[in-house]
CSV table of C-alpha atoms (C1' of nucleotides) in Angstrom, one decimal:
chain,number,residue,atom,x,y,z
A,285,UNK,CA,44.7,15.2,0.2
A,286,UNK,CA,45.1,11.9,-1.4
A,287,UNK,CA,44.9,10.4,2.1
A,288,UNK,CA,41.1,11.0,2.2
A,289,UNK,CA,40.7,9.3,-1.1
A,290,UNK,CA,42.5,6.3,0.2
A,291,UNK,CA,40.3,6.3,3.3
A,292,UNK,CA,37.2,6.4,1.2
A,293,UNK,CA,38.3,3.4,-0.9
A,294,UNK,CA,39.2,1.5,2.2
A,295,UNK,CA,35.9,2.3,3.8
A,296,UNK,CA,34.0,1.4,0.6
A,297,UNK,CA,35.3,-2.2,0.4
A,298,UNK,CA,33.3,-3.7,3.3
A,299,UNK,CA,30.2,-1.8,2.3
A,300,UNK,CA,30.3,-2.9,-1.3
A,301,UNK,CA,31.2,-6.4,-0.3
A,302,UNK,CA,28.4,-6.7,2.2
A,303,UNK,CA,25.6,-5.2,0.2
A,304,UNK,CA,26.7,-5.2,-3.4
A,305,UNK,CA,27.0,-2.3,-5.8
A,306,UNK,CA,23.3,-1.4,-5.6
A,307,UNK,CA,22.7,-2.1,-1.9
A,308,UNK,CA,25.7,0.0,-1.0
A,309,UNK,CA,24.8,3.7,-0.8
A,310,UNK,CA,27.5,6.3,-1.0
A,311,UNK,CA,26.0,7.9,2.1
A,312,UNK,CA,26.6,4.7,4.0
A,313,UNK,CA,30.2,4.6,2.9
A,314,UNK,CA,30.7,8.2,3.8
A,315,UNK,CA,29.1,7.7,7.2
A,316,UNK,CA,31.9,5.2,8.0
A,317,UNK,CA,34.2,8.2,8.0
A,318,UNK,CA,33.7,11.6,9.5
A,319,UNK,CA,32.8,13.0,6.1
A,320,UNK,CA,29.7,13.9,4.2
A,321,UNK,CA,28.3,12.1,1.2
A,322,UNK,CA,29.4,15.0,-0.9
A,323,UNK,CA,33.0,14.8,0.2
A,324,UNK,CA,32.9,11.4,-1.4
A,325,UNK,CA,31.4,12.7,-4.6
A,326,UNK,CA,33.9,15.5,-4.6
A,327,UNK,CA,36.7,13.0,-4.8
A,328,UNK,CA,35.2,10.4,-7.1
A,329,UNK,CA,32.5,12.2,-9.0
A,330,UNK,CA,30.2,9.2,-9.0
A,331,UNK,CA,29.5,6.0,-7.2
A,332,UNK,CA,30.5,4.0,-10.3
A,333,UNK,CA,33.8,5.7,-10.4
A,334,UNK,CA,34.5,5.0,-6.7
A,335,UNK,CA,33.5,1.4,-7.4
A,336,UNK,CA,36.0,1.2,-10.2
A,337,UNK,CA,38.8,2.5,-8.0
A,338,UNK,CA,37.9,0.0,-5.3
A,339,UNK,CA,38.2,-2.8,-7.9
A,340,UNK,CA,41.5,-1.4,-9.1
A,341,UNK,CA,42.8,-1.3,-5.6
A,342,UNK,CA,41.9,-4.9,-4.9
A,343,UNK,CA,43.2,-6.3,-8.1
A,344,UNK,CA,46.5,-4.5,-7.5
A,345,UNK,CA,46.9,-6.0,-4.1
A,346,UNK,CA,46.0,-9.4,-5.5
A,347,UNK,CA,48.5,-9.1,-8.2
A,348,UNK,CA,51.1,-8.1,-5.6
A,349,UNK,CA,50.5,-11.3,-3.8
A,350,UNK,CA,51.1,-13.2,-7.1
A,351,UNK,CA,54.2,-11.2,-8.0
A,352,UNK,CA,55.9,-11.9,-4.8
A,353,UNK,CA,55.5,-15.6,-5.5
A,354,UNK,CA,56.6,-15.3,-9.1
A,355,UNK,CA,59.7,-13.5,-8.0
A,356,UNK,CA,60.6,-16.3,-5.6
A,357,UNK,CA,62.1,-18.4,-8.4
A,358,UNK,CA,64.1,-20.8,-6.4
A,359,UNK,CA,61.2,-23.3,-6.0
A,360,UNK,CA,58.2,-21.2,-7.0
A,361,UNK,CA,55.8,-24.0,-7.0
A,362,UNK,CA,52.3,-23.8,-8.3
A,363,UNK,CA,51.0,-25.1,-5.0
A,364,UNK,CA,52.6,-22.3,-3.1
A,365,UNK,CA,51.1,-19.8,-5.5
A,366,UNK,CA,47.6,-21.1,-5.1
A,367,UNK,CA,48.2,-21.4,-1.4
A,368,UNK,CA,49.0,-17.7,-1.3
A,369,UNK,CA,45.8,-17.0,-3.2
A,370,UNK,CA,43.9,-19.0,-0.7
A,371,UNK,CA,45.5,-17.1,2.1
A,372,UNK,CA,44.7,-13.8,0.5
A,373,UNK,CA,41.1,-14.9,-0.1
A,374,UNK,CA,40.7,-15.9,3.6
A,375,UNK,CA,42.6,-12.9,4.9
A,376,UNK,CA,40.6,-10.4,2.9
A,377,UNK,CA,37.1,-12.0,2.6
A,378,UNK,CA,35.6,-8.6,1.8
A,379,UNK,CA,37.8,-8.2,-1.2
A,380,UNK,CA,37.1,-11.7,-2.3
A,381,UNK,CA,33.4,-11.2,-2.0
A,382,UNK,CA,33.6,-8.0,-4.0
A,383,UNK,CA,35.5,-9.6,-6.8
A,384,UNK,CA,32.9,-12.4,-6.9
A,385,UNK,CA,30.1,-10.0,-7.0
A,386,UNK,CA,31.8,-8.2,-9.9
A,387,UNK,CA,32.0,-11.5,-11.7
A,388,UNK,CA,28.2,-11.7,-11.4
A,389,UNK,CA,27.6,-8.1,-12.1
A,390,UNK,CA,29.7,-7.6,-15.2
A,391,UNK,CA,27.2,-9.5,-17.3
A,392,UNK,CA,25.2,-6.3,-17.1
A,393,UNK,CA,27.3,-3.3,-16.2
A,394,UNK,CA,28.9,-1.5,-19.0
A,395,UNK,CA,31.9,-0.4,-17.0
A,396,UNK,CA,32.9,-3.9,-15.8
A,397,UNK,CA,36.2,-2.4,-14.9
A,398,UNK,CA,37.6,-5.5,-13.1
A,399,UNK,CA,37.6,-7.5,-16.3
A,400,UNK,CA,40.6,-5.5,-17.4
A,401,UNK,CA,42.1,-5.6,-14.0
A,402,UNK,CA,41.7,-9.3,-13.5
A,403,UNK,CA,43.2,-10.0,-16.9
A,404,UNK,CA,46.9,-9.5,-16.0
A,405,UNK,CA,46.3,-11.5,-12.8
A,406,UNK,CA,44.9,-14.5,-14.7
A,407,UNK,CA,47.6,-14.3,-17.3
A,408,UNK,CA,50.4,-14.2,-14.8
A,409,UNK,CA,48.9,-17.1,-13.0
A,410,UNK,CA,48.5,-19.1,-16.2
A,411,UNK,CA,52.0,-18.3,-17.2
A,412,UNK,CA,53.4,-19.4,-13.9
A,413,UNK,CA,51.6,-22.7,-14.3
A,414,UNK,CA,52.9,-23.2,-17.8
A,415,UNK,CA,56.4,-22.4,-16.8
A,416,UNK,CA,56.3,-25.0,-14.1
A,417,UNK,CA,55.4,-27.8,-16.5
A,418,UNK,CA,58.3,-29.2,-18.5
A,419,UNK,CA,56.1,-30.4,-21.4
A,420,UNK,CA,54.5,-27.9,-23.7
A,421,UNK,CA,50.9,-27.4,-22.6
A,422,UNK,CA,48.1,-25.8,-24.5
A,423,UNK,CA,47.4,-22.3,-23.1
A,424,UNK,CA,43.7,-23.0,-22.8
A,425,UNK,CA,44.2,-26.2,-20.8
A,426,UNK,CA,46.5,-24.4,-18.4
A,427,UNK,CA,44.0,-21.6,-18.1
A,428,UNK,CA,41.2,-24.2,-17.6
A,429,UNK,CA,43.1,-25.7,-14.8
A,430,UNK,CA,43.9,-22.4,-13.1
A,431,UNK,CA,40.3,-21.3,-13.4
A,432,UNK,CA,39.0,-24.5,-11.8
A,433,UNK,CA,41.3,-24.1,-8.8
A,434,UNK,CA,40.6,-20.5,-8.6
A,435,UNK,CA,36.9,-21.2,-8.6
A,436,UNK,CA,37.3,-23.8,-5.9
A,437,UNK,CA,39.3,-21.4,-3.8
A,438,UNK,CA,37.1,-18.4,-4.2
A,439,UNK,CA,33.8,-20.3,-3.8
A,440,UNK,CA,35.1,-21.8,-0.6
A,441,UNK,CA,36.5,-18.5,0.7
A,442,UNK,CA,33.1,-16.9,0.3
A,443,UNK,CA,31.1,-19.8,1.8
A,444,UNK,CA,32.2,-19.5,5.4
A,445,UNK,CA,28.8,-18.2,6.8
A,446,UNK,CA,26.8,-20.7,4.7
A,447,UNK,CA,28.8,-23.7,5.7
A,448,UNK,CA,28.8,-22.6,9.3
A,449,UNK,CA,25.1,-22.1,9.1
A,450,UNK,CA,24.4,-25.5,7.6
A,451,UNK,CA,26.8,-27.7,9.6
A,452,UNK,CA,27.4,-25.6,12.7
A,453,UNK,CA,30.6,-23.8,13.6
A,454,UNK,CA,32.2,-26.9,15.0
A,455,UNK,CA,31.8,-29.0,11.9
A,456,UNK,CA,32.8,-25.9,9.9
A,457,UNK,CA,36.0,-25.6,11.7
A,458,UNK,CA,36.8,-29.2,10.9
A,459,UNK,CA,36.1,-28.6,7.2
A,460,UNK,CA,38.2,-25.5,7.4
A,461,UNK,CA,41.2,-27.3,8.8
A,462,UNK,CA,41.1,-30.0,6.2
A,463,UNK,CA,40.6,-27.7,3.2
A,464,UNK,CA,44.1,-26.6,2.4
A,465,UNK,CA,45.4,-30.2,2.3
A,466,UNK,CA,42.6,-31.3,0.0
A,467,UNK,CA,43.2,-28.3,-2.2
A,468,UNK,CA,46.8,-29.3,-2.4
A,469,UNK,CA,45.8,-32.8,-3.4
A,470,UNK,CA,43.5,-31.4,-6.0
A,471,UNK,CA,46.2,-29.2,-7.5
A,472,UNK,CA,48.7,-32.0,-7.6
A,473,UNK,CA,46.3,-34.3,-9.3
A,474,UNK,CA,45.1,-31.6,-11.7
A,475,UNK,CA,48.7,-30.8,-12.6
A,476,UNK,CA,49.7,-34.3,-13.3
A,477,UNK,CA,46.6,-34.7,-15.5
A,478,UNK,CA,47.6,-31.7,-17.5
A,479,UNK,CA,51.1,-33.0,-17.9
A,480,UNK,CA,49.7,-36.3,-19.1
A,481,UNK,CA,47.7,-34.6,-21.8
B,275,UNK,CA,-4.8,-18.3,-9.8
B,276,UNK,CA,-1.7,-20.1,-8.8
B,277,UNK,CA,-0.6,-19.7,-12.5
B,278,UNK,CA,0.1,-16.0,-12.1
B,279,UNK,CA,2.2,-16.7,-9.0
B,280,UNK,CA,4.3,-19.1,-11.0
B,281,UNK,CA,4.7,-16.6,-13.8
B,282,UNK,CA,5.9,-14.0,-11.3
B,283,UNK,CA,8.5,-16.4,-9.9
B,284,UNK,CA,9.6,-17.3,-13.4
B,285,UNK,CA,9.9,-13.7,-14.3
B,286,UNK,CA,11.7,-12.8,-11.2
B,287,UNK,CA,14.6,-15.2,-11.7
B,288,UNK,CA,16.4,-13.3,-14.5
B,289,UNK,CA,15.8,-10.0,-12.9
B,290,UNK,CA,17.2,-11.1,-9.5
B,291,UNK,CA,20.0,-12.9,-11.3
B,292,UNK,CA,21.0,-9.9,-13.4
B,293,UNK,CA,20.8,-7.1,-10.8
B,294,UNK,CA,20.8,-8.8,-7.4
B,295,UNK,CA,18.3,-8.5,-4.7
B,296,UNK,CA,18.7,-4.8,-4.2
B,297,UNK,CA,19.2,-3.9,-7.9
B,298,UNK,CA,16.0,-5.8,-8.8
B,299,UNK,CA,12.9,-3.7,-8.3
B,300,UNK,CA,9.5,-5.4,-8.0
B,301,UNK,CA,8.3,-2.9,-10.6
B,302,UNK,CA,10.8,-4.2,-13.1
B,303,UNK,CA,9.8,-7.8,-12.4
B,304,UNK,CA,6.1,-7.0,-12.8
B,305,UNK,CA,6.8,-5.1,-16.0
B,306,UNK,CA,8.1,-8.3,-17.5
B,307,UNK,CA,4.5,-9.5,-17.3
B,308,UNK,CA,1.3,-7.6,-18.1
B,309,UNK,CA,0.7,-6.9,-14.5
B,310,UNK,CA,1.2,-4.0,-12.2
B,311,UNK,CA,3.6,-3.9,-9.3
B,312,UNK,CA,0.7,-4.3,-6.9
B,313,UNK,CA,-0.4,-7.5,-8.4
B,314,UNK,CA,3.0,-8.9,-7.4
B,315,UNK,CA,2.6,-7.5,-3.9
B,316,UNK,CA,-0.8,-8.9,-3.7
B,317,UNK,CA,0.5,-12.4,-4.3
B,318,UNK,CA,3.7,-12.3,-2.3
B,319,UNK,CA,3.3,-9.6,0.2
B,320,UNK,CA,6.8,-8.3,0.0
B,321,UNK,CA,9.9,-8.4,-2.2
B,322,UNK,CA,11.7,-10.5,0.4
B,323,UNK,CA,9.0,-13.1,0.4
B,324,UNK,CA,9.0,-13.3,-3.4
B,325,UNK,CA,12.8,-13.7,-3.3
B,326,UNK,CA,12.4,-16.6,-0.8
B,327,UNK,CA,10.0,-18.4,-3.1
B,328,UNK,CA,12.3,-17.9,-6.0
B,329,UNK,CA,15.1,-19.5,-4.1
B,330,UNK,CA,12.9,-22.4,-3.1
B,331,UNK,CA,11.9,-23.0,-6.6
B,332,UNK,CA,15.5,-23.1,-7.8
B,333,UNK,CA,16.7,-25.4,-5.1
B,334,UNK,CA,13.9,-27.7,-5.7
B,335,UNK,CA,14.7,-28.0,-9.4
B,336,UNK,CA,18.4,-28.4,-8.5
B,337,UNK,CA,17.5,-31.2,-6.1
B,338,UNK,CA,15.4,-32.8,-8.8
B,339,UNK,CA,18.4,-33.0,-11.1
B,340,UNK,CA,20.3,-34.7,-8.3
B,341,UNK,CA,17.6,-37.1,-7.4
B,342,UNK,CA,17.3,-38.4,-10.9
B,343,UNK,CA,21.0,-39.3,-10.7
B,344,UNK,CA,20.7,-40.9,-7.3
B,345,UNK,CA,17.9,-43.1,-8.6
B,346,UNK,CA,20.0,-44.3,-11.4
B,347,UNK,CA,21.7,-46.9,-9.2
B,348,UNK,CA,23.2,-49.1,-11.9
B,349,UNK,CA,26.3,-47.2,-12.3
B,350,UNK,CA,25.5,-44.0,-10.6
B,351,UNK,CA,29.0,-42.6,-10.9
B,352,UNK,CA,30.0,-39.4,-9.1
B,353,UNK,CA,31.3,-38.1,-12.3
B,354,UNK,CA,27.9,-38.3,-13.9
B,355,UNK,CA,26.4,-36.6,-10.9
B,356,UNK,CA,28.7,-33.6,-11.2
B,357,UNK,CA,28.3,-33.6,-14.9
B,358,UNK,CA,24.6,-33.2,-14.4
B,359,UNK,CA,25.2,-30.4,-12.0
B,360,UNK,CA,27.5,-28.8,-14.6
B,361,UNK,CA,24.8,-29.2,-17.2
B,362,UNK,CA,22.2,-27.7,-15.0
B,363,UNK,CA,24.5,-24.7,-14.2
B,364,UNK,CA,25.1,-24.1,-17.8
B,365,UNK,CA,21.5,-24.6,-18.9
B,366,UNK,CA,20.2,-22.3,-16.2
B,367,UNK,CA,22.8,-19.6,-15.8
B,368,UNK,CA,20.3,-17.3,-14.2
B,369,UNK,CA,19.5,-19.7,-11.4
B,370,UNK,CA,23.2,-20.4,-10.9
B,371,UNK,CA,24.0,-16.8,-10.7
B,372,UNK,CA,21.1,-16.3,-8.2
B,373,UNK,CA,22.3,-19.0,-5.9
B,374,UNK,CA,25.8,-17.6,-6.1
B,375,UNK,CA,24.5,-14.1,-5.1
B,376,UNK,CA,22.7,-15.6,-2.2
B,377,UNK,CA,25.9,-17.2,-1.1
B,378,UNK,CA,27.4,-13.7,-1.0
B,379,UNK,CA,24.3,-12.1,0.5
B,380,UNK,CA,23.4,-14.4,3.4
B,381,UNK,CA,26.3,-13.1,5.3
B,382,UNK,CA,24.1,-10.2,6.0
B,383,UNK,CA,20.5,-10.9,5.3
B,384,UNK,CA,18.6,-12.4,8.2
B,385,UNK,CA,16.3,-14.5,6.0
B,386,UNK,CA,19.1,-16.3,4.2
B,387,UNK,CA,16.4,-18.8,3.0
B,388,UNK,CA,18.5,-20.7,0.7
B,389,UNK,CA,20.8,-22.0,3.4
B,390,UNK,CA,18.1,-24.4,4.5
B,391,UNK,CA,17.2,-25.1,0.9
B,392,UNK,CA,20.7,-25.9,-0.1
B,393,UNK,CA,21.3,-28.1,2.8
B,394,UNK,CA,19.5,-31.2,1.5
B,395,UNK,CA,21.2,-30.7,-1.8
B,396,UNK,CA,24.6,-30.7,-0.3
B,397,UNK,CA,23.8,-33.6,2.0
B,398,UNK,CA,22.5,-35.8,-0.8
B,399,UNK,CA,25.5,-34.9,-2.9
B,400,UNK,CA,27.9,-35.8,-0.1
B,401,UNK,CA,26.1,-39.1,0.6
B,402,UNK,CA,26.2,-40.0,-3.1
B,403,UNK,CA,30.0,-39.5,-3.0
B,404,UNK,CA,30.4,-41.5,0.2
B,405,UNK,CA,28.4,-44.4,-1.1
B,406,UNK,CA,30.5,-44.5,-4.2
B,407,UNK,CA,33.6,-45.1,-2.2
B,408,UNK,CA,34.3,-48.5,-0.8
B,409,UNK,CA,36.5,-47.4,2.0
B,410,UNK,CA,35.0,-45.5,4.9
B,411,UNK,CA,35.6,-41.9,4.4
B,412,UNK,CA,35.3,-39.1,6.9
B,413,UNK,CA,32.2,-37.1,6.2
B,414,UNK,CA,34.0,-33.8,6.3
B,415,UNK,CA,36.6,-34.8,3.7
B,416,UNK,CA,33.8,-36.0,1.4
B,417,UNK,CA,32.1,-32.7,1.9
B,418,UNK,CA,35.3,-30.9,1.3
B,419,UNK,CA,35.7,-32.7,-2.0
B,420,UNK,CA,32.2,-32.0,-3.1
B,421,UNK,CA,32.4,-28.4,-2.2
B,422,UNK,CA,35.6,-27.9,-4.1
B,423,UNK,CA,34.1,-29.4,-7.3
B,424,UNK,CA,30.9,-27.6,-6.7
B,425,UNK,CA,32.9,-24.4,-6.4
B,426,UNK,CA,34.8,-25.0,-9.5
B,427,UNK,CA,31.6,-25.8,-11.5
B,428,UNK,CA,29.6,-22.8,-10.3
B,429,UNK,CA,32.4,-20.4,-10.5
B,430,UNK,CA,33.1,-21.5,-14.1
B,431,UNK,CA,29.4,-21.5,-15.0
B,432,UNK,CA,29.1,-17.9,-13.9
B,433,UNK,CA,32.3,-16.7,-15.6
B,434,UNK,CA,31.2,-16.9,-19.2
B,435,UNK,CA,30.9,-13.2,-19.9
B,436,UNK,CA,34.2,-12.5,-18.0
B,437,UNK,CA,36.2,-15.1,-19.8
B,438,UNK,CA,34.7,-14.1,-23.2
B,439,UNK,CA,35.5,-10.5,-22.3
B,440,UNK,CA,39.1,-11.2,-21.4
B,441,UNK,CA,40.1,-13.8,-24.1
B,442,UNK,CA,37.5,-13.1,-26.8
B,443,UNK,CA,34.7,-15.3,-27.8
B,444,UNK,CA,36.8,-17.7,-29.9
B,445,UNK,CA,39.2,-18.5,-27.2
B,446,UNK,CA,36.4,-18.8,-24.8
B,447,UNK,CA,34.7,-21.4,-26.9
B,448,UNK,CA,37.9,-23.3,-26.9
B,449,UNK,CA,38.1,-23.2,-23.1
B,450,UNK,CA,34.4,-24.1,-22.9
B,451,UNK,CA,34.9,-27.2,-25.0
B,452,UNK,CA,37.8,-28.4,-22.9
B,453,UNK,CA,36.2,-27.8,-19.6
B,454,UNK,CA,34.1,-30.9,-19.0
B,455,UNK,CA,37.0,-33.2,-19.7
B,456,UNK,CA,39.3,-31.3,-17.3
B,457,UNK,CA,36.6,-31.3,-14.8
B,458,UNK,CA,36.2,-35.0,-15.1
B,459,UNK,CA,40.0,-35.4,-14.6
B,460,UNK,CA,39.8,-33.2,-11.5
B,461,UNK,CA,37.0,-35.3,-10.1
B,462,UNK,CA,38.8,-38.6,-10.8
B,463,UNK,CA,41.9,-37.3,-9.2
B,464,UNK,CA,40.2,-35.9,-6.2
B,465,UNK,CA,38.3,-39.1,-5.7
B,466,UNK,CA,41.3,-41.3,-5.7
B,467,UNK,CA,43.0,-38.9,-3.3
B,468,UNK,CA,40.1,-39.2,-0.9
B,469,UNK,CA,40.2,-43.0,-1.1
B,470,UNK,CA,43.9,-43.0,-0.4
B,471,UNK,CA,43.4,-41.0,2.8
C,138,DG,C1',44.8,42.1,-0.9
C,139,DC,C1',43.1,39.3,-4.0
C,140,DC,C1',42.9,35.5,-7.2
C,141,DG,C1',42.4,30.7,-7.8
C,142,DC,C1',42.6,26.3,-6.1
C,143,DT,C1',41.4,22.2,-3.2
C,144,DC,C1',38.5,20.3,0.2
C,145,DC,C1',34.5,20.0,2.1
C,146,DT,C1',29.9,21.8,3.7
C,147,DT,C1',24.7,22.6,3.7
C,148,DA,C1',20.6,22.9,0.6
C,149,DC,C1',18.2,21.1,-2.6
C,150,DC,C1',16.2,18.0,-6.2
C,151,DA,C1',14.1,14.6,-9.4
C,152,DT,C1',13.6,9.9,-9.4
C,153,DT,C1',12.9,5.5,-7.6
C,154,DT,C1',12.2,2.5,-4.0
C,155,DG,C1',9.0,-0.9,-1.3
C,156,DG,C1',4.7,-0.7,0.6
C,157,DT,C1',-0.3,0.9,2.1
C,158,DA,C1',-5.2,2.2,1.2
C,159,DA,C1',-9.0,1.9,-1.2
C,160,DG,C1',-11.7,0.5,-4.7
C,161,DT,C1',-13.4,-2.4,-8.9
C,162,DA,C1',-14.5,-6.5,-11.8
C,163,DG,C1',-15.5,-11.1,-11.7
C,164,DT,C1',-16.9,-15.4,-9.6
C,165,DG,C1',-19.1,-18.4,-6.9
C,166,DT,C1',-22.5,-19.3,-2.8
C,167,DG,C1',-26.2,-18.9,0.2
D,106,DC,C1',-30.2,-10.4,-4.7
D,107,DA,C1',-26.7,-10.0,-1.1
D,108,DC,C1',-22.4,-11.5,0.6
D,109,DA,C1',-17.9,-12.8,0.5
D,110,DC,C1',-13.7,-13.8,-1.7
D,111,DT,C1',-10.0,-13.6,-5.1
D,112,DA,C1',-7.4,-11.0,-8.4
D,113,DC,C1',-6.2,-7.0,-9.7
D,114,DT,C1',-6.3,-1.8,-10.4
D,115,DT,C1',-5.2,3.3,-9.6
D,116,DA,C1',-3.8,6.6,-6.3
D,117,DC,C1',-0.8,7.7,-3.0
D,118,DC,C1',3.2,8.0,0.3
D,119,DA,C1',7.4,8.4,3.2
D,120,DA,C1',12.0,7.3,2.8
D,121,DA,C1',16.2,6.8,0.4
D,122,DT,C1',18.8,7.2,-3.7
D,123,DG,C1',22.6,9.4,-6.7
D,124,DG,C1',23.7,13.7,-8.1
D,125,DT,C1',23.8,19.2,-8.7
D,126,DA,C1',24.4,24.0,-7.1
D,127,DA,C1',26.4,27.1,-4.5
D,128,DG,C1',29.2,28.6,-1.0
D,129,DG,C1',32.7,28.7,2.8
D,130,DA,C1',37.4,27.8,4.9
D,131,DG,C1',42.1,27.5,4.2
D,132,DC,C1',46.2,28.2,1.6
D,133,DG,C1',49.9,29.2,-1.8
D,134,DG,C1',51.2,32.6,-5.4
D,135,DC,C1',51.5,37.2,-7.2
DNA sequence: GCCGCTCCTTACCATTTGGTAAGTAGTGTG
DNA sequence: CACACTACTTACCAAATGGTAAGGAGCGGC
């Protein structure tokens, strides 16, 4: 059944997110389901391969978020795009954490599967931004801008526990409520700066 | 000798950065020096404790960077402060990577030592920004701003291999050269937005 | 009825893990 | 010289790791 595969991938996401590739054991992942460790190995062959499929799954759903925005070409604003990315990151913190971990890991791991998976995402995002700007903009400066905003979003999305730990949950809630607005401001400002270049 | 301790901490940084807390084995760390694994355990008692000392070391040096800026009160501009953080992050990618990993890990690990270590850093940074702005600014919006820029910086600092992998080293160098300028623009814009609030 | 296939199980294994126990070399200190 | 202390070693260990081997249950095709 392909259904069991899906369940394994689904179950693997929080485990990989929480403990990282090394900290996550395939036994722990399998134990989240009523299957043995070997059932997992039967379907995926190795931990590395399962991990790759998890990354593929995540990047696909991330792309889907982006596509739906790109398709909405009536007033497909860049702000809305980034807002959707922010929403996704906050809705699926495990996936966000996992992508962030991969960003740190792929300095080492040969597979580094998500590099290729993230590529179309980044390119679509960059293109969306370029298209939105009337003036011709250098590809690298548009990418730079995207990456900065992306970084701000992901870093923030992943920082919930830390911020709550440092400032307390009340203050954290206040920060949280103000964040989208400030992000919007940052995007506006960054965009106008790019246009000015 | 305290010297050996220092050497262990120094040797641990790249290992923890590269493979994470779980992926790093104390044997691998010790092998980077002409000592046995038990020499390490003799000095630090446990892997967890070594890790804590590594984090403390890093946050101290990060704070030092910040302090030197804060002391320069002639025209201690916020931009210069963030520029120094960017420089630090690029100069010590291992430390940056490690702090980022801790950000992801402390959702789970009880110790989460760096939370307390990062707190003075964040507060000093926020205060520096507040002081720079004539108008009274809400603490949380200043923090929000700082965190966004911090996120952009750290995310970027850690993304070198990924960006080079996706776009090739040549394109990456181009992005790299343009980044500080665009970051400055982002800071300027974000600051004026805060003032306007 | 039997072959082959998928899905999943129990057994098993070599390796690595963090950590303990015990002992040794060296260095003061009385 | 004896004692204690630090710095480090080798020897050892239980537990967990990813992965292999082999087999069983169910099922469709012939």
